[in-house]
CSV table of C-alpha atoms in Angstrom, one decimal:
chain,number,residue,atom,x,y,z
A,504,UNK,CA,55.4,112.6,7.0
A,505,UNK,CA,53.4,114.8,9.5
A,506,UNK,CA,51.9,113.8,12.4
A,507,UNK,CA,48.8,115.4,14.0
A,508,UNK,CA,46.8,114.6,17.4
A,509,UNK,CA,43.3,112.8,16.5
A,510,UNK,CA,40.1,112.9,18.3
A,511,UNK,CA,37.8,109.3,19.2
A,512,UNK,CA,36.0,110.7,16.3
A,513,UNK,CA,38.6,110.6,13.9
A,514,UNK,CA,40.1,107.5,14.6
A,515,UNK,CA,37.0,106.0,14.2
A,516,UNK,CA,36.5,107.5,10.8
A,517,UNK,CA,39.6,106.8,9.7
A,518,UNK,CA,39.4,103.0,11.1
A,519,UNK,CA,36.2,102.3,9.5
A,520,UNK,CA,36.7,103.9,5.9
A,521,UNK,CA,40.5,102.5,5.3
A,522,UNK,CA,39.6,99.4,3.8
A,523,UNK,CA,36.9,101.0,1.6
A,524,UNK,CA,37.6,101.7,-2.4
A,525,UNK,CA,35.3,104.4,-2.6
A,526,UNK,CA,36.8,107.1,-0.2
A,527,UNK,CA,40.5,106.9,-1.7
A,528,UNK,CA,40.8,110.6,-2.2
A,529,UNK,CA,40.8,110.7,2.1
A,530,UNK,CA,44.2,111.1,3.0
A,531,UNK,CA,44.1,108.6,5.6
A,532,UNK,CA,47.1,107.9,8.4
A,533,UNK,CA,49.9,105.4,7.8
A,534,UNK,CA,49.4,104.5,11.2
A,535,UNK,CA,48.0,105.9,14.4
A,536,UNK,CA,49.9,105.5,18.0
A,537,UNK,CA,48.6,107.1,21.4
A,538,UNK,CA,46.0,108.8,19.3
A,539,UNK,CA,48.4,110.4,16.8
A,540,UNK,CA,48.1,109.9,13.5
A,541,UNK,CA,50.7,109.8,11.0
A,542,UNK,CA,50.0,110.9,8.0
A,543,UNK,CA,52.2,111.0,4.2
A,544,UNK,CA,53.5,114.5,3.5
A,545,UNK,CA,52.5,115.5,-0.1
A,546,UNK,CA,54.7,117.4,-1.7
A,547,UNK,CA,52.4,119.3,-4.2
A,548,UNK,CA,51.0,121.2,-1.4
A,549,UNK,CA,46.6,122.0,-1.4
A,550,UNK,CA,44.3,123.7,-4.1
A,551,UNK,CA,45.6,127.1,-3.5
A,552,UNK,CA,47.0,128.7,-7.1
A,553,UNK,CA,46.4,125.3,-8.7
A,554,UNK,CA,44.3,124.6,-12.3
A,555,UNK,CA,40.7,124.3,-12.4
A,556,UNK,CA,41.1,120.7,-12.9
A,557,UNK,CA,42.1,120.2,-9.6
A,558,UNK,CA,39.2,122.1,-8.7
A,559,UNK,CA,37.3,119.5,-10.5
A,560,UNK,CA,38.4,116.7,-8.8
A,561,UNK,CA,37.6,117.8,-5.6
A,562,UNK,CA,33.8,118.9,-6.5
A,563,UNK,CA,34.1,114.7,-7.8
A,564,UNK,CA,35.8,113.8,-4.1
A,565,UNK,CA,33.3,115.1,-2.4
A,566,UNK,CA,30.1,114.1,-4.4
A,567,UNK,CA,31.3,110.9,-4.5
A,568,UNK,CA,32.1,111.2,-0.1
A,569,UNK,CA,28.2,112.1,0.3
A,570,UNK,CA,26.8,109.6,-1.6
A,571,UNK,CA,28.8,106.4,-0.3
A,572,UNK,CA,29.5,107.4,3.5
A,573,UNK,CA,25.2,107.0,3.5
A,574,UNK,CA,25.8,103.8,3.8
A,575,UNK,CA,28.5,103.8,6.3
A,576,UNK,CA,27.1,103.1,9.9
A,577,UNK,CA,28.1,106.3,12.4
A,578,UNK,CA,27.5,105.1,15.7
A,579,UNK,CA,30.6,107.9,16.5
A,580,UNK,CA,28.9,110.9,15.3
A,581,UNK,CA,26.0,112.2,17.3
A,582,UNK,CA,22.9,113.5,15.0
A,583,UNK,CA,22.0,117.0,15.9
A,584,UNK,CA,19.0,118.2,14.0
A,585,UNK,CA,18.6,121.6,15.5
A,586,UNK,CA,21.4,122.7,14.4
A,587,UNK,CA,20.7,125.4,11.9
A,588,UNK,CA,17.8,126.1,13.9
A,589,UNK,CA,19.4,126.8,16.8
A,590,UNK,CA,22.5,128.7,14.9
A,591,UNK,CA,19.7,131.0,13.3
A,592,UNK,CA,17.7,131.8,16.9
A,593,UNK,CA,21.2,132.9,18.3
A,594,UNK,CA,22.1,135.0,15.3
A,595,UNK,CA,18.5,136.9,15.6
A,596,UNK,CA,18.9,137.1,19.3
A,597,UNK,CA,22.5,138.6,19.4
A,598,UNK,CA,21.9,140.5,16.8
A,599,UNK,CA,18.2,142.2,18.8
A,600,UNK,CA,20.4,142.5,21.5
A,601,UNK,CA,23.1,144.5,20.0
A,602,UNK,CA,21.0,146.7,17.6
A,603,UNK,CA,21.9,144.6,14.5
A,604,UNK,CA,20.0,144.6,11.6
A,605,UNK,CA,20.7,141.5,9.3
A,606,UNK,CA,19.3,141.3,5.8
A,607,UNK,CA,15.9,140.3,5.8
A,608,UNK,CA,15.6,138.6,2.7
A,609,UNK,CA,18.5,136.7,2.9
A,610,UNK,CA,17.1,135.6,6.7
A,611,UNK,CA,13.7,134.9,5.6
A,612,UNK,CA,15.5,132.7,2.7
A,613,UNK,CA,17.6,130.8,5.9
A,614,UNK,CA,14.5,130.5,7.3
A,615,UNK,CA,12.2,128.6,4.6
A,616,UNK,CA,15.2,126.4,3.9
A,617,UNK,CA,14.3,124.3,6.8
A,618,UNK,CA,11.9,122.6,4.4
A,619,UNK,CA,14.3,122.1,1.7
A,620,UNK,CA,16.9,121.0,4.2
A,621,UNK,CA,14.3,118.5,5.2
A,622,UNK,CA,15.8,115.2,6.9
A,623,UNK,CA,18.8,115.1,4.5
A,624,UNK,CA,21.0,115.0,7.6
A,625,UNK,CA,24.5,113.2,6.7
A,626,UNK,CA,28.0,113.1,7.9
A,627,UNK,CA,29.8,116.3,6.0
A,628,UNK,CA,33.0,117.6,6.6
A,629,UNK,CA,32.2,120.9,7.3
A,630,UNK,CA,35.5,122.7,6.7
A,631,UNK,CA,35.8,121.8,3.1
A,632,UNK,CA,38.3,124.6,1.6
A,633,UNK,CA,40.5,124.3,-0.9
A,634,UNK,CA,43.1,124.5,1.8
A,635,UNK,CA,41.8,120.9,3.1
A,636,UNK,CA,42.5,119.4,-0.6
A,637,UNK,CA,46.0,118.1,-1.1
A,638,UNK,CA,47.0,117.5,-5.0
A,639,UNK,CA,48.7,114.0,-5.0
A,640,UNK,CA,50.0,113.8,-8.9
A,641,UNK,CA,46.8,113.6,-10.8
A,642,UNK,CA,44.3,112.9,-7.9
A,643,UNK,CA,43.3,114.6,-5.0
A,644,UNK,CA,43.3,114.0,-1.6
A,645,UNK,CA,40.6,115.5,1.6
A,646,UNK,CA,42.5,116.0,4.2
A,647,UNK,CA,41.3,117.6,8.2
A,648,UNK,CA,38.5,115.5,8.7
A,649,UNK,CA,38.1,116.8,13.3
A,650,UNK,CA,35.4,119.4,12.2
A,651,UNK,CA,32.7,116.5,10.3
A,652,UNK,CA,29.0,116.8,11.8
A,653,UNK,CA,26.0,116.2,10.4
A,654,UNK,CA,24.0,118.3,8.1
A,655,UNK,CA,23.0,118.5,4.6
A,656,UNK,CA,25.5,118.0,2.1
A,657,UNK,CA,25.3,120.7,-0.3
A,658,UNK,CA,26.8,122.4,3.0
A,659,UNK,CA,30.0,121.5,2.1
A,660,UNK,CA,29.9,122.9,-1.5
A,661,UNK,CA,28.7,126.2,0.0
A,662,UNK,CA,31.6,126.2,2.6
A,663,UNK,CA,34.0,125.6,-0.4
A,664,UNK,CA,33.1,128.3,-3.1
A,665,UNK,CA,31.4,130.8,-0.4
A,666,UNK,CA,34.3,131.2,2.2
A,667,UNK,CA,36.3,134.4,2.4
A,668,UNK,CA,39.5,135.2,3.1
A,669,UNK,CA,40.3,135.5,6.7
A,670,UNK,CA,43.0,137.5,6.0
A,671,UNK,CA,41.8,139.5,3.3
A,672,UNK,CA,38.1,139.6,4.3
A,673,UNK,CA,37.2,141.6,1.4
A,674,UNK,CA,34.1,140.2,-1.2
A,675,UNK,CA,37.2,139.2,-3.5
A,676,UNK,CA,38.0,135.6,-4.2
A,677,UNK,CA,41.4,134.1,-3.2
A,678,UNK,CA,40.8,131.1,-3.5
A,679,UNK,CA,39.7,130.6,-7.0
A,680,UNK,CA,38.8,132.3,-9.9
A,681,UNK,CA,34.8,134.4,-9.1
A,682,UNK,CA,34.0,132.5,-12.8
A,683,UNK,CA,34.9,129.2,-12.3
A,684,UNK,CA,31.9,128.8,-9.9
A,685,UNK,CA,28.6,128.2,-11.5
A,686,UNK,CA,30.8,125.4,-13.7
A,687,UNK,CA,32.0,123.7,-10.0
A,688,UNK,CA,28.2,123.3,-9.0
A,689,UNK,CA,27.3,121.7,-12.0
A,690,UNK,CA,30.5,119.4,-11.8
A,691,UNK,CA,29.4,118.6,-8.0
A,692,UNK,CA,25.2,118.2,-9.0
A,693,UNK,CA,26.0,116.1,-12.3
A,694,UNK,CA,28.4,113.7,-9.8
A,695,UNK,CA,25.9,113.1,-7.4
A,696,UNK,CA,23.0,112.3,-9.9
A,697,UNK,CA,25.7,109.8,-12.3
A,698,UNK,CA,26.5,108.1,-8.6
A,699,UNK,CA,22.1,107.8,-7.7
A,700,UNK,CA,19.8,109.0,-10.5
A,701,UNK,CA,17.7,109.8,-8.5
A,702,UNK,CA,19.2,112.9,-6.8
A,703,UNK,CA,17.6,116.4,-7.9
A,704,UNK,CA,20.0,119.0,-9.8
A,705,UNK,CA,17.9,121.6,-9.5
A,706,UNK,CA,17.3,121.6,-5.7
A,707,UNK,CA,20.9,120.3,-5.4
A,708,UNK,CA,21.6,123.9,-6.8
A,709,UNK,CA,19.8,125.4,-4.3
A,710,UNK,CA,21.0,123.5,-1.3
A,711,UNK,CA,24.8,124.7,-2.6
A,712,UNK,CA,23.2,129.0,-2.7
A,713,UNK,CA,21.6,127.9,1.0
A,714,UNK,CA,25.2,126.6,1.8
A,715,UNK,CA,27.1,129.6,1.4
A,716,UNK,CA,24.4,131.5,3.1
A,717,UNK,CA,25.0,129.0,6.0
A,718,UNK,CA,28.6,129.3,5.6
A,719,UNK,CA,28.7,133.6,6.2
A,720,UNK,CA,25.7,132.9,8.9
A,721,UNK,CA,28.1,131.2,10.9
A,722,UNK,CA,31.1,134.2,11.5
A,723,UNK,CA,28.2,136.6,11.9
A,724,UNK,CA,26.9,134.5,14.5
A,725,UNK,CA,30.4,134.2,16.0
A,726,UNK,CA,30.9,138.0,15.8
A,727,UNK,CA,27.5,139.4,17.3
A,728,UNK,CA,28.5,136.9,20.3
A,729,UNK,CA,31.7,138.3,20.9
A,730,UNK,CA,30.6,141.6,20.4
A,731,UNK,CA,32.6,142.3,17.2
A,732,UNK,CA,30.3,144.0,15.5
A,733,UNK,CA,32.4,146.6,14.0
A,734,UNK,CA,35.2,143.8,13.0
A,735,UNK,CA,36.5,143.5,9.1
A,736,UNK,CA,35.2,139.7,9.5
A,737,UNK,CA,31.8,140.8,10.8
A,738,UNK,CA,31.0,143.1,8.4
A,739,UNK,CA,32.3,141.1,5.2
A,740,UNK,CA,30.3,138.7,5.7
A,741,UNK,CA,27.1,140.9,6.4
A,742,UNK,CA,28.2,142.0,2.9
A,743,UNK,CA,28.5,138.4,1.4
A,744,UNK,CA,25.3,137.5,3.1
A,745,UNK,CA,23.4,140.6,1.5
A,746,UNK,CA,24.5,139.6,-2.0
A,747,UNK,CA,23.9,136.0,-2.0
């Protein structure tokens, strides 16, 4: 067992979705005292070097998270709907102020997807990584919940099969195999349209490209405001960004 200090956030989450059937692959605490939780220590460790099936299961996790926690009143998680928008003005505005040129395509693309993105705010988790998936036998478990916002869902696929290595940040997948990721989109895009028929594939596909293009925005934003423009970090993801 592990224990881990929780936020009002999360021990709201965790209080509300216990109880509930459909989010069993949440690791949840066996019990929370003085707002730590304490939570079962799996011994199989997270997706890291593990078979695609594992993989699998947590494209399945999460399609099935997005579509149920819709119905799941939030009272604990405030709505901010200028958030891309405001994370894409301070990008272009550090980046004008330092001398930065950022791919214009790519920003153009970031740009337009404000009409895709639409009003398809939801919770996410927004750190999805195959480090925040614990294998538990034959299932799965999400686990590191402190990070959740709203936003658009396909967010969290982009997070997952965009992110580089931090300490590696070459274009070179650690965490999984460069070919198994066409196959996890489809995995993610079939689950959510099996759970509600009517969900789009096809502009589910393009949500997940326009959430790994979120997912590099956000250290380049992180870097041109610290000024590390020159960093390994920074200019990996300037190179991830280009080629998306």
């Amino acid at each position: 067992m592990y224990k881990k200090q929780l936020s009002s956030i999360e021990i709201s989450f965790y209080s509300l979705l216990k109880n509930n059937s459909n989010f069993d692959f949440v690791l949840f605490p066996e019990k929370i005292e003085n707002e730590v939780g304490y939570f079962p220590l799996l011994e199989s460790g997270n997706l890291l070097g593990k078979d695609k099936k594992y993989y699998v299961l947590a494209m399945q996790a999460i399609a099935k998270f997005h579509h149920f926690i819709k119905t799941q009143p939030l009272p604990f998680v405030e709505i901010d709907e200028d958030y891309y928008a405001r994370s894409l003005k301070n990008t272009l505005d550090y980046a004008v102020d330092q001398n930065v040129e950022l791919p214009t395509k790519q920003i153009n693309e970031l740009q337009d997807s404000f009409k895709l993105i639409g009003d398809k705010f939801q919770l996410i988790h927004d750190d999805f990584l195959p480090q925040n998936v614990v294998v538990d036998h034959d299932e799965v478990k999400i686990i590191d919940w402190e990070d959740m916002k709203y936003g658009f869902a396909e967010h969290d696929i982009g997070r997952f099969l965009g992110d580089l290595d931090a300490k590696n940040p070459q274009w070179d997948k650690k965490y999984y195999p460069q070919q198994w990721h066409d196959s996890l989109i489809d995995t993610y895009v079939q689950n959510r349209q099996r759970l509600d028929p009517s969900y789009d594939v096809d502009i589910g596909k393009q949500q997940i490209l326009l959430g790994e293009m979120w997912n590099y925005l956000g250290p380049i934003e992180m870097c041109l405001n610290r000024g590390e423009i020159n960093s390994n970090w920074f200019l990996a993801n300037i190179k991830a960004l280009e080629n998306s």
